[in-house]
């Protein structure tokens, strides 16, 4: 499977080469202008070349953002480099589930006279044992989920076409070029920063994964563990959703639609498409964070309710 992933990554890296060229029509100082024309229009030429350099910088930065975004969609960090902090987290969790297992065993012995409590203690012991087994394989499970997402992403990418990133635009005015290049770099930057944030978050999700498993199998923190596991899965499979958007853009550009054949229209569509990836990623982040916030609020409500009952009981006594 790793060989297939490596082969697909090579295909994608060669297929998606960004080439965005632009020209400004109706220039006061074109490249073929003679010396007298340049001297006559010198103030205008200085201003024009200044804004031309800004547009060139925006376009170049947008190309860099797009190429980096495509790279971060189809690659992930080397998880083996984080084995040491992962082992440190596992050492702490091992101490905690040892205490939990001892507590459940003590509860089982203390409730031997009550069949209902004894049956509940048996279920807790089974959950703890199953948790220990999953925690033992949590690192390869996390890597397997990452490899599955990478395989899905690269498989979708291998069906895409490379022509959508080869854009040649002729702007009618310098102001229009400045506005469009600014919007283009904003959309590309949004996508880039959401993807690099996911790339940086993956090692933290690796460390969070055994904690989520531990919380999920404890009876009083199961909701916390459930929300953390959902959060991890949503962030991991973000790039698979992005790959679907890229595939849709690829088919759109290669469908032969005459309304999308113009350079400016193609550039605007490309800008909107990659901006859509950034917006989708932001929505995914919001959904993931809201799931954690809802879990925290539920836990706070439960804690407040328990504290209120204890306070009322103390007042009655």
PDB file of C-alpha atoms in Angstrom:
ATOM      1  CA  UNK A   1       0.000   0.000   0.000  1.00  0.00           C
ATOM      2  CA  UNK A   2       2.859   2.397   0.787  1.00  0.00           C
ATOM      3  CA  UNK A   3       4.338   1.802  -2.683  1.00  0.00           C
ATOM      4  CA  UNK A   4       0.996   2.635  -4.289  1.00  0.00           C
ATOM      5  CA  UNK A   5       0.721   5.820  -2.220  1.00  0.00           C
ATOM      6  CA  UNK A   6       4.261   6.836  -3.200  1.00  0.00           C
ATOM      7  CA  UNK A   7       3.477   6.215  -6.888  1.00  0.00           C
ATOM      8  CA  UNK A   8       0.289   8.279  -6.682  1.00  0.00           C
ATOM      9  CA  UNK A   9       2.146  11.100  -4.955  1.00  0.00           C
ATOM     10  CA  UNK A  10       4.674  11.166  -7.783  1.00  0.00           C
ATOM     11  CA  UNK A  11       1.876  11.344 -10.362  1.00  0.00           C
ATOM     12  CA  UNK A  12       0.164  14.192  -8.539  1.00  0.00           C
ATOM     13  CA  UNK A  13       3.368  16.175  -7.989  1.00  0.00           C
ATOM     14  CA  UNK A  14       4.173  16.084 -11.712  1.00  0.00           C
ATOM     15  CA  UNK A  15       0.579  16.599 -12.868  1.00  0.00           C
ATOM     16  CA  UNK A  16      -0.241  19.737 -10.903  1.00  0.00           C
ATOM     17  CA  UNK A  17       2.319  22.323 -11.966  1.00  0.00           C
ATOM     18  CA  UNK A  18       1.017  25.842 -11.507  1.00  0.00           C
ATOM     19  CA  UNK A  19       1.403  28.256 -14.419  1.00  0.00           C
ATOM     20  CA  UNK A  20      -0.459  31.552 -14.048  1.00  0.00           C
ATOM     21  CA  UNK A  21       0.597  34.258 -16.526  1.00  0.00           C
ATOM     22  CA  UNK A  22      -0.985  37.687 -16.892  1.00  0.00           C
ATOM     23  CA  UNK A  23      -0.767  40.670 -19.197  1.00  0.00           C
ATOM     24  CA  UNK A  24      -2.011  44.247 -18.867  1.00  0.00           C
ATOM     25  CA  UNK A  25      -3.583  45.782 -21.944  1.00  0.00           C
ATOM     26  CA  UNK A  26      -3.646  49.536 -22.698  1.00  0.00           C
ATOM     27  CA  UNK A  27      -0.383  50.316 -20.899  1.00  0.00           C
ATOM     28  CA  UNK A  28       1.078  53.822 -21.037  1.00  0.00           C
ATOM     29  CA  UNK A  29       4.588  52.358 -21.131  1.00  0.00           C
ATOM     30  CA  UNK A  30       4.555  49.005 -22.937  1.00  0.00           C
ATOM     31  CA  UNK A  31       7.724  46.954 -23.173  1.00  0.00           C
ATOM     32  CA  UNK A  32       8.268  47.967 -26.805  1.00  0.00           C
ATOM     33  CA  UNK A  33       7.907  51.724 -26.128  1.00  0.00           C
ATOM     34  CA  UNK A  34      10.601  54.003 -27.508  1.00  0.00           C
ATOM     35  CA  UNK A  35      12.756  56.304 -25.426  1.00  0.00           C
ATOM     36  CA  UNK A  36      10.823  59.504 -26.207  1.00  0.00           C
ATOM     37  CA  UNK A  37       7.521  57.884 -25.295  1.00  0.00           C
ATOM     38  CA  UNK A  38       8.937  56.765 -21.953  1.00  0.00           C
ATOM     39  CA  UNK A  39      10.311  60.251 -21.192  1.00  0.00           C
ATOM     40  CA  UNK A  40       7.033  61.905 -22.151  1.00  0.00           C
ATOM     41  CA  UNK A  41       4.989  59.565 -19.916  1.00  0.00           C
ATOM     42  CA  UNK A  42       7.629  59.204 -17.166  1.00  0.00           C
ATOM     43  CA  UNK A  43       5.385  60.022 -14.122  1.00  0.00           C
ATOM     44  CA  UNK A  44       2.657  57.728 -15.408  1.00  0.00           C
ATOM     45  CA  UNK A  45       5.231  55.049 -16.213  1.00  0.00           C
ATOM     46  CA  UNK A  46       6.655  55.139 -12.675  1.00  0.00           C
ATOM     47  CA  UNK A  47       3.216  54.743 -11.095  1.00  0.00           C
ATOM     48  CA  UNK A  48       2.260  52.061 -13.594  1.00  0.00           C
ATOM     49  CA  UNK A  49       5.436  50.018 -13.023  1.00  0.00           C
ATOM     50  CA  UNK A  50       4.984  50.339  -9.257  1.00  0.00           C
ATOM     51  CA  UNK A  51       1.476  48.862  -9.363  1.00  0.00           C
ATOM     52  CA  UNK A  52       2.611  46.305 -11.924  1.00  0.00           C
ATOM     53  CA  UNK A  53       5.206  45.082  -9.448  1.00  0.00           C
ATOM     54  CA  UNK A  54       2.491  44.811  -6.782  1.00  0.00           C
ATOM     55  CA  UNK A  55       0.269  42.778  -9.120  1.00  0.00           C
ATOM     56  CA  UNK A  56       3.236  40.563 -10.041  1.00  0.00           C
ATOM     57  CA  UNK A  57       3.966  40.013  -6.357  1.00  0.00           C
ATOM     58  CA  UNK A  58       0.341  39.117  -5.643  1.00  0.00           C
ATOM     59  CA  UNK A  59       0.210  36.663  -8.551  1.00  0.00           C
ATOM     60  CA  UNK A  60       3.529  35.048  -7.611  1.00  0.00           C
ATOM     61  CA  UNK A  61       2.444  34.727  -3.964  1.00  0.00           C
ATOM     62  CA  UNK A  62      -0.877  33.224  -5.050  1.00  0.00           C
ATOM     63  CA  UNK A  63       0.979  30.638  -7.166  1.00  0.00           C
ATOM     64  CA  UNK A  64       3.157  29.733  -4.176  1.00  0.00           C
ATOM     65  CA  UNK A  65       0.107  29.425  -1.931  1.00  0.00           C
ATOM     66  CA  UNK A  66      -1.650  27.184  -4.477  1.00  0.00           C
ATOM     67  CA  UNK A  67       1.339  24.875  -4.960  1.00  0.00           C
ATOM     68  CA  UNK A  68       1.864  24.613  -1.200  1.00  0.00           C
ATOM     69  CA  UNK A  69      -1.857  23.981  -0.654  1.00  0.00           C
ATOM     70  CA  UNK A  70      -1.834  21.099  -3.128  1.00  0.00           C
ATOM     71  CA  UNK A  71       1.224  19.681  -1.379  1.00  0.00           C
ATOM     72  CA  UNK A  72      -0.391  19.858   2.057  1.00  0.00           C
ATOM     73  CA  UNK A  73      -3.567  18.208   0.735  1.00  0.00           C
ATOM     74  CA  UNK A  74      -1.713  15.088  -0.435  1.00  0.00           C
ATOM     75  CA  UNK A  75       0.968  14.835   2.272  1.00  0.00           C
ATOM     76  CA  UNK A  76       1.091  14.501   6.019  1.00  0.00           C
ATOM     77  CA  UNK A  77       3.721  14.660   8.750  1.00  0.00           C
ATOM     78  CA  UNK A  78       5.917  11.686   9.583  1.00  0.00           C
ATOM     79  CA  UNK A  79       4.180  10.218  12.630  1.00  0.00           C
ATOM     80  CA  UNK A  80       7.165   8.048  13.553  1.00  0.00           C
ATOM     81  CA  UNK A  81       9.034  11.207  14.553  1.00  0.00           C
ATOM     82  CA  UNK A  82       6.562  11.712  17.412  1.00  0.00           C
ATOM     83  CA  UNK A  83       6.978   8.328  19.068  1.00  0.00           C
ATOM     84  CA  UNK A  84       8.770   9.789  22.107  1.00  0.00           C
ATOM     85  CA  UNK A  85       6.017  12.239  23.200  1.00  0.00           C
ATOM     86  CA  UNK A  86       3.441   9.583  22.328  1.00  0.00           C
ATOM     87  CA  UNK A  87       5.129   7.118  24.684  1.00  0.00           C
ATOM     88  CA  UNK A  88       5.150   9.767  27.410  1.00  0.00           C
ATOM     89  CA  UNK A  89       1.396  10.258  27.018  1.00  0.00           C
ATOM     90  CA  UNK A  90       0.884   6.498  27.044  1.00  0.00           C
ATOM     91  CA  UNK A  91       2.883   6.205  30.270  1.00  0.00           C
ATOM     92  CA  UNK A  92       0.518   8.628  31.981  1.00  0.00           C
ATOM     93  CA  UNK A  93      -2.554   6.867  30.578  1.00  0.00           C
ATOM     94  CA  UNK A  94      -1.242   3.465  31.694  1.00  0.00           C
ATOM     95  CA  UNK A  95      -1.034   4.769  35.251  1.00  0.00           C
ATOM     96  CA  UNK A  96      -4.571   6.131  35.009  1.00  0.00           C
ATOM     97  CA  UNK A  97      -6.180   2.997  33.614  1.00  0.00           C
ATOM     98  CA  UNK A  98      -4.344   0.912  36.206  1.00  0.00           C
ATOM     99  CA  UNK A  99      -5.978   3.036  38.908  1.00  0.00           C
ATOM    100  CA  UNK A 100      -9.325   2.780  37.082  1.00  0.00           C
ATOM    101  CA  UNK A 101      -9.036  -1.009  36.872  1.00  0.00           C
ATOM    102  CA  UNK A 102      -8.205  -1.248  40.583  1.00  0.00           C
ATOM    103  CA  UNK A 103     -11.154   1.003  41.428  1.00  0.00           C
ATOM    104  CA  UNK A 104     -13.567  -1.060  39.332  1.00  0.00           C
ATOM    105  CA  UNK A 105     -12.231  -4.244  40.922  1.00  0.00           C
ATOM    106  CA  UNK A 106     -12.742  -2.808  44.398  1.00  0.00           C
ATOM    107  CA  UNK A 107     -16.277  -1.768  43.429  1.00  0.00           C
ATOM    108  CA  UNK A 108     -16.935  -5.303  42.134  1.00  0.00           C
ATOM    109  CA  UNK A 109     -15.802  -6.828  45.433  1.00  0.00           C
ATOM    110  CA  UNK A 110     -17.713  -4.299  47.549  1.00  0.00           C
ATOM    111  CA  UNK A 111     -20.950  -4.835  45.614  1.00  0.00           C
ATOM    112  CA  UNK A 112     -20.858  -8.637  45.646  1.00  0.00           C
ATOM    113  CA  UNK A 113     -24.092  -8.728  47.619  1.00  0.00           C
ATOM    114  CA  UNK A 114     -25.995  -6.611  45.082  1.00  0.00           C
ATOM    115  CA  UNK A 115     -26.562  -8.436  41.720  1.00  0.00           C
ATOM    116  CA  UNK A 116     -27.363  -5.217  39.831  1.00  0.00           C
ATOM    117  CA  UNK A 117     -24.210  -3.425  40.979  1.00  0.00           C
ATOM    118  CA  UNK A 118     -22.192  -6.587  40.380  1.00  0.00           C
ATOM    119  CA  UNK A 119     -23.428  -6.777  36.755  1.00  0.00           C
ATOM    120  CA  UNK A 120     -22.614  -3.090  36.277  1.00  0.00           C
ATOM    121  CA  UNK A 121     -19.120  -3.658  37.644  1.00  0.00           C
ATOM    122  CA  UNK A 122     -18.621  -6.548  35.197  1.00  0.00           C
ATOM    123  CA  UNK A 123     -19.540  -4.265  32.291  1.00  0.00           C
ATOM    124  CA  UNK A 124     -17.081  -1.651  33.547  1.00  0.00           C
ATOM    125  CA  UNK A 125     -14.322  -4.247  33.835  1.00  0.00           C
ATOM    126  CA  UNK A 126     -15.002  -5.425  30.267  1.00  0.00           C
ATOM    127  CA  UNK A 127     -14.891  -1.826  29.037  1.00  0.00           C
ATOM    128  CA  UNK A 128     -11.582  -1.197  30.791  1.00  0.00           C
ATOM    129  CA  UNK A 129     -10.050  -4.385  29.371  1.00  0.00           C
ATOM    130  CA  UNK A 130     -11.247  -3.515  25.866  1.00  0.00           C
ATOM    131  CA  UNK A 131      -9.856  -0.002  26.374  1.00  0.00           C
ATOM    132  CA  UNK A 132      -6.455  -1.434  27.316  1.00  0.00           C
ATOM    133  CA  UNK A 133      -6.405  -3.518  24.117  1.00  0.00           C
ATOM    134  CA  UNK A 134      -7.310  -0.519  21.939  1.00  0.00           C
ATOM    135  CA  UNK A 135      -4.748   1.691  23.679  1.00  0.00           C
ATOM    136  CA  UNK A 136      -2.070  -0.914  22.951  1.00  0.00           C
ATOM    137  CA  UNK A 137      -2.806  -0.550  19.227  1.00  0.00           C
ATOM    138  CA  UNK A 138      -3.740   3.148  19.234  1.00  0.00           C
ATOM    139  CA  UNK A 139      -0.606   4.263  17.362  1.00  0.00           C
ATOM    140  CA  UNK A 140      -1.012   1.820  14.428  1.00  0.00           C
ATOM    141  CA  UNK A 141      -4.763   2.534  14.394  1.00  0.00           C
ATOM    142  CA  UNK A 142      -4.094   6.261  14.042  1.00  0.00           C
ATOM    143  CA  UNK A 143      -1.542   5.612  11.289  1.00  0.00           C
ATOM    144  CA  UNK A 144      -4.025   3.342   9.515  1.00  0.00           C
ATOM    145  CA  UNK A 145      -6.675   6.100   9.578  1.00  0.00           C
ATOM    146  CA  UNK A 146      -4.122   8.595   8.224  1.00  0.00           C
ATOM    147  CA  UNK A 147      -3.085   6.168   5.456  1.00  0.00           C
ATOM    148  CA  UNK A 148      -6.737   5.591   4.567  1.00  0.00           C
ATOM    149  CA  UNK A 149      -7.338   9.327   4.225  1.00  0.00           C
ATOM    150  CA  UNK A 150      -4.144   9.709   2.176  1.00  0.00           C
ATOM    151  CA  UNK A 151      -5.142   6.828  -0.104  1.00  0.00           C
ATOM    152  CA  UNK A 152      -8.613   8.287  -0.675  1.00  0.00           C
ATOM    153  CA  UNK A 153      -7.180  11.738  -1.320  1.00  0.00           C
ATOM    154  CA  UNK A 154      -4.479  10.635  -3.761  1.00  0.00           C
ATOM    155  CA  UNK A 155      -6.888   8.287  -5.531  1.00  0.00           C
ATOM    156  CA  UNK A 156      -9.250  11.191  -6.181  1.00  0.00           C
ATOM    157  CA  UNK A 157      -6.339  13.395  -7.252  1.00  0.00           C
ATOM    158  CA  UNK A 158      -5.093  10.831  -9.746  1.00  0.00           C
ATOM    159  CA  UNK A 159      -8.383  11.272 -11.636  1.00  0.00           C
ATOM    160  CA  UNK A 160      -7.947  15.055 -11.885  1.00  0.00           C
ATOM    161  CA  UNK A 161      -6.437  16.986 -14.742  1.00  0.00           C
ATOM    162  CA  UNK A 162      -3.527  19.397 -14.677  1.00  0.00           C
ATOM    163  CA  UNK A 163      -4.775  21.974 -17.196  1.00  0.00           C
ATOM    164  CA  UNK A 164      -6.883  23.826 -14.671  1.00  0.00           C
ATOM    165  CA  UNK A 165      -3.788  25.444 -13.132  1.00  0.00           C
ATOM    166  CA  UNK A 166      -2.432  26.653 -16.478  1.00  0.00           C
ATOM    167  CA  UNK A 167      -4.076  30.088 -16.740  1.00  0.00           C
ATOM    168  CA  UNK A 168      -3.237  32.979 -19.060  1.00  0.00           C
ATOM    169  CA  UNK A 169      -5.080  36.226 -18.272  1.00  0.00           C
ATOM    170  CA  UNK A 170      -5.163  39.535 -20.178  1.00  0.00           C
ATOM    171  CA  UNK A 171      -6.475  42.301 -17.908  1.00  0.00           C
ATOM    172  CA  UNK A 172      -8.025  45.344 -19.552  1.00  0.00           C
ATOM    173  CA  UNK A 173      -6.793  47.770 -16.894  1.00  0.00           C
ATOM    174  CA  UNK A 174      -4.224  47.927 -14.137  1.00  0.00           C
ATOM    175  CA  UNK A 175      -6.802  48.683 -11.428  1.00  0.00           C
ATOM    176  CA  UNK A 176      -8.830  45.619 -12.389  1.00  0.00           C
ATOM    177  CA  UNK A 177      -5.647  43.512 -12.319  1.00  0.00           C
ATOM    178  CA  UNK A 178      -4.758  44.856  -8.864  1.00  0.00           C
ATOM    179  CA  UNK A 179      -8.203  44.095  -7.439  1.00  0.00           C
ATOM    180  CA  UNK A 180      -8.390  40.619  -8.973  1.00  0.00           C
ATOM    181  CA  UNK A 181      -4.856  39.684  -7.913  1.00  0.00           C
ATOM    182  CA  UNK A 182      -5.593  40.813  -4.341  1.00  0.00           C
ATOM    183  CA  UNK A 183      -8.770  38.729  -4.197  1.00  0.00           C
ATOM    184  CA  UNK A 184      -6.914  35.796  -5.765  1.00  0.00           C
ATOM    185  CA  UNK A 185      -4.105  35.886  -3.189  1.00  0.00           C
ATOM    186  CA  UNK A 186      -6.668  36.215  -0.376  1.00  0.00           C
ATOM    187  CA  UNK A 187      -8.505  33.068  -1.521  1.00  0.00           C
ATOM    188  CA  UNK A 188      -5.251  31.145  -1.992  1.00  0.00           C
ATOM    189  CA  UNK A 189      -3.936  32.298   1.402  1.00  0.00           C
ATOM    190  CA  UNK A 190      -7.162  31.221   3.135  1.00  0.00           C
ATOM    191  CA  UNK A 191      -6.841  27.719   1.691  1.00  0.00           C
ATOM    192  CA  UNK A 192      -3.132  27.530   2.473  1.00  0.00           C
ATOM    193  CA  UNK A 193      -3.436  28.578   6.117  1.00  0.00           C
ATOM    194  CA  UNK A 194      -6.350  26.215   6.817  1.00  0.00           C
ATOM    195  CA  UNK A 195      -4.356  23.318   5.347  1.00  0.00           C
ATOM    196  CA  UNK A 196      -1.092  24.125   7.104  1.00  0.00           C
ATOM    197  CA  UNK A 197      -3.061  24.427  10.354  1.00  0.00           C
ATOM    198  CA  UNK A 198      -4.324  20.875   9.810  1.00  0.00           C
ATOM    199  CA  UNK A 199      -0.776  19.692   9.015  1.00  0.00           C
ATOM    200  CA  UNK A 200       0.499  21.187  12.276  1.00  0.00           C
ATOM    201  CA  UNK A 201      -2.475  19.806  14.233  1.00  0.00           C
ATOM    202  CA  UNK A 202      -1.941  16.171  13.154  1.00  0.00           C
ATOM    203  CA  UNK A 203       0.869  15.442  15.702  1.00  0.00           C
ATOM    204  CA  UNK A 204      -1.284  16.935  18.463  1.00  0.00           C
ATOM    205  CA  UNK A 205      -4.209  14.784  17.326  1.00  0.00           C
ATOM    206  CA  UNK A 206      -1.901  11.758  17.564  1.00  0.00           C
ATOM    207  CA  UNK A 207      -1.193  12.599  21.208  1.00  0.00           C
ATOM    208  CA  UNK A 208      -4.873  13.323  21.818  1.00  0.00           C
ATOM    209  CA  UNK A 209      -6.060  10.037  20.277  1.00  0.00           C
ATOM    210  CA  UNK A 210      -5.174   7.694  23.227  1.00  0.00           C
ATOM    211  CA  UNK A 211      -6.621  10.252  25.646  1.00  0.00           C
ATOM    212  CA  UNK A 212      -9.886  10.220  23.667  1.00  0.00           C
ATOM    213  CA  UNK A 213      -9.977   6.413  23.779  1.00  0.00           C
ATOM    214  CA  UNK A 214      -9.328   6.457  27.528  1.00  0.00           C
ATOM    215  CA  UNK A 215     -12.130   8.938  28.164  1.00  0.00           C
ATOM    216  CA  UNK A 216     -14.545   7.125  25.858  1.00  0.00           C
ATOM    217  CA  UNK A 217     -14.417   3.857  27.818  1.00  0.00           C
ATOM    218  CA  UNK A 218     -14.853   5.439  31.238  1.00  0.00           C
ATOM    219  CA  UNK A 219     -18.516   5.544  32.270  1.00  0.00           C
ATOM    220  CA  UNK A 220     -18.488   9.163  33.462  1.00  0.00           C
ATOM    221  CA  UNK A 221     -16.460  10.670  30.585  1.00  0.00           C
ATOM    222  CA  UNK A 222     -17.813   8.738  27.605  1.00  0.00           C
ATOM    223  CA  UNK A 223     -19.328  11.853  26.018  1.00  0.00           C
ATOM    224  CA  UNK A 224     -15.992  13.665  26.256  1.00  0.00           C
ATOM    225  CA  UNK A 225     -14.216  10.787  24.536  1.00  0.00           C
ATOM    226  CA  UNK A 226     -16.905  10.583  21.861  1.00  0.00           C
ATOM    227  CA  UNK A 227     -16.616  14.281  21.019  1.00  0.00           C
ATOM    228  CA  UNK A 228     -12.800  14.112  20.955  1.00  0.00           C
ATOM    229  CA  UNK A 229     -12.865  11.119  18.598  1.00  0.00           C
ATOM    230  CA  UNK A 230     -15.288  12.951  16.292  1.00  0.00           C
ATOM    231  CA  UNK A 231     -13.035  16.007  16.380  1.00  0.00           C
ATOM    232  CA  UNK A 232      -9.980  13.921  15.403  1.00  0.00           C
ATOM    233  CA  UNK A 233     -11.760  12.110  12.555  1.00  0.00           C
ATOM    234  CA  UNK A 234     -13.203  15.346  11.132  1.00  0.00           C
ATOM    235  CA  UNK A 235      -9.794  17.052  11.027  1.00  0.00           C
ATOM    236  CA  UNK A 236      -8.039  14.010   9.538  1.00  0.00           C
ATOM    237  CA  UNK A 237     -10.493  13.539   6.673  1.00  0.00           C
ATOM    238  CA  UNK A 238     -10.581  17.248   5.821  1.00  0.00           C
ATOM    239  CA  UNK A 239      -8.203  16.760   2.882  1.00  0.00           C
ATOM    240  CA  UNK A 240     -10.385  14.015   1.389  1.00  0.00           C
ATOM    241  CA  UNK A 241     -13.228  16.551   1.170  1.00  0.00           C
ATOM    242  CA  UNK A 242     -10.822  19.094  -0.345  1.00  0.00           C
ATOM    243  CA  UNK A 243      -9.776  16.533  -2.946  1.00  0.00           C
ATOM    244  CA  UNK A 244     -13.413  16.127  -3.994  1.00  0.00           C
ATOM    245  CA  UNK A 245     -13.643  19.912  -4.514  1.00  0.00           C
ATOM    246  CA  UNK A 246     -10.447  19.889  -6.606  1.00  0.00           C
ATOM    247  CA  UNK A 247     -11.790  16.987  -8.670  1.00  0.00           C
ATOM    248  CA  UNK A 248     -15.016  18.911  -9.285  1.00  0.00           C
ATOM    249  CA  UNK A 249     -13.040  21.962 -10.431  1.00  0.00           C
ATOM    250  CA  UNK A 250     -10.943  19.772 -12.708  1.00  0.00           C
ATOM    251  CA  UNK A 251     -14.000  18.310 -14.443  1.00  0.00           C
ATOM    252  CA  UNK A 252     -15.506  21.787 -14.679  1.00  0.00           C
ATOM    253  CA  UNK A 253     -12.471  23.182 -16.506  1.00  0.00           C
ATOM    254  CA  UNK A 254     -12.148  20.189 -18.818  1.00  0.00           C
ATOM    255  CA  UNK A 255     -15.831  19.855 -19.715  1.00  0.00           C
ATOM    256  CA  UNK A 256     -15.398  22.033 -22.818  1.00  0.00           C
ATOM    257  CA  UNK A 257     -17.825  24.691 -21.621  1.00  0.00           C
ATOM    258  CA  UNK A 258     -17.272  27.757 -23.879  1.00  0.00           C
ATOM    259  CA  UNK A 259     -18.461  30.082 -21.104  1.00  0.00           C
ATOM    260  CA  UNK A 260     -15.442  29.043 -19.008  1.00  0.00           C
ATOM    261  CA  UNK A 261     -12.859  29.127 -21.782  1.00  0.00           C
ATOM    262  CA  UNK A 262     -11.806  32.768 -21.356  1.00  0.00           C
ATOM    263  CA  UNK A 263      -8.661  33.562 -19.399  1.00  0.00           C
ATOM    264  CA  UNK A 264     -10.306  35.973 -16.960  1.00  0.00           C
ATOM    265  CA  UNK A 265     -13.331  33.708 -16.415  1.00  0.00           C
ATOM    266  CA  UNK A 266     -11.054  30.723 -15.858  1.00  0.00           C
ATOM    267  CA  UNK A 267      -8.948  32.705 -13.393  1.00  0.00           C
ATOM    268  CA  UNK A 268     -12.041  33.868 -11.478  1.00  0.00           C
ATOM    269  CA  UNK A 269     -13.445  30.325 -11.401  1.00  0.00           C
ATOM    270  CA  UNK A 270     -10.116  28.973 -10.174  1.00  0.00           C
ATOM    271  CA  UNK A 271     -10.000  31.683  -7.518  1.00  0.00           C
ATOM    272  CA  UNK A 272     -13.541  30.881  -6.347  1.00  0.00           C
ATOM    273  CA  UNK A 273     -12.806  27.144  -6.374  1.00  0.00           C
ATOM    274  CA  UNK A 274      -9.739  27.377  -4.156  1.00  0.00           C
ATOM    275  CA  UNK A 275     -11.497  29.948  -1.999  1.00  0.00           C
ATOM    276  CA  UNK A 276     -14.287  27.391  -1.607  1.00  0.00           C
ATOM    277  CA  UNK A 277     -11.737  24.873  -0.299  1.00  0.00           C
ATOM    278  CA  UNK A 278     -10.667  27.378   2.341  1.00  0.00           C
ATOM    279  CA  UNK A 279     -14.287  28.115   3.278  1.00  0.00           C
ATOM    280  CA  UNK A 280     -15.087  24.393   3.513  1.00  0.00           C
ATOM    281  CA  UNK A 281     -12.049  23.908   5.755  1.00  0.00           C
ATOM    282  CA  UNK A 282     -13.178  26.783   7.969  1.00  0.00           C
ATOM    283  CA  UNK A 283     -16.635  25.202   8.261  1.00  0.00           C
ATOM    284  CA  UNK A 284     -15.014  21.887   9.209  1.00  0.00           C
ATOM    285  CA  UNK A 285     -12.967  23.629  11.893  1.00  0.00           C
ATOM    286  CA  UNK A 286     -16.081  25.360  13.214  1.00  0.00           C
ATOM    287  CA  UNK A 287     -18.015  22.070  13.342  1.00  0.00           C
ATOM    288  CA  UNK A 288     -15.112  20.334  15.103  1.00  0.00           C
ATOM    289  CA  UNK A 289     -14.658  23.128  17.651  1.00  0.00           C
ATOM    290  CA  UNK A 290     -18.399  23.429  18.276  1.00  0.00           C
ATOM    291  CA  UNK A 291     -18.557  19.701  19.030  1.00  0.00           C
ATOM    292  CA  UNK A 292     -15.920  20.205  21.735  1.00  0.00           C
ATOM    293  CA  UNK A 293     -17.667  23.314  23.075  1.00  0.00           C
ATOM    294  CA  UNK A 294     -20.963  21.440  23.308  1.00  0.00           C
ATOM    295  CA  UNK A 295     -19.208  18.651  25.206  1.00  0.00           C
ATOM    296  CA  UNK A 296     -17.696  21.164  27.633  1.00  0.00           C
ATOM    297  CA  UNK A 297     -21.090  22.815  28.172  1.00  0.00           C
ATOM    298  CA  UNK A 298     -22.745  19.453  28.819  1.00  0.00           C
ATOM    299  CA  UNK A 299     -20.054  18.560  31.342  1.00  0.00           C
ATOM    300  CA  UNK A 300     -20.435  21.938  33.053  1.00  0.00           C
ATOM    301  CA  UNK A 301     -24.207  21.481  33.253  1.00  0.00           C
ATOM    302  CA  UNK A 302     -23.712  18.047  34.795  1.00  0.00           C
ATOM    303  CA  UNK A 303     -21.146  19.384  37.266  1.00  0.00           C
ATOM    304  CA  UNK A 304     -23.401  22.302  38.242  1.00  0.00           C
ATOM    305  CA  UNK A 305     -26.345  19.952  38.710  1.00  0.00           C
ATOM    306  CA  UNK A 306     -24.325  17.612  40.924  1.00  0.00           C
ATOM    307  CA  UNK A 307     -22.944  20.538  42.939  1.00  0.00           C
ATOM    308  CA  UNK A 308     -26.459  21.921  43.401  1.00  0.00           C
ATOM    309  CA  UNK A 309     -27.773  18.575  44.652  1.00  0.00           C
ATOM    310  CA  UNK A 310     -24.857  18.263  47.071  1.00  0.00           C
ATOM    311  CA  UNK A 311     -25.463  21.808  48.327  1.00  0.00           C
ATOM    312  CA  UNK A 312     -29.190  21.118  48.836  1.00  0.00           C
ATOM    313  CA  UNK A 313     -28.395  17.875  50.652  1.00  0.00           C
ATOM    314  CA  UNK A 314     -25.892  19.657  52.893  1.00  0.00           C
ATOM    315  CA  UNK A 315     -28.447  22.370  53.667  1.00  0.00           C
ATOM    316  CA  UNK A 316     -31.035  19.787  54.697  1.00  0.00           C
ATOM    317  CA  UNK A 317     -28.549  18.055  56.976  1.00  0.00           C
TER     318      UNK A 317
END
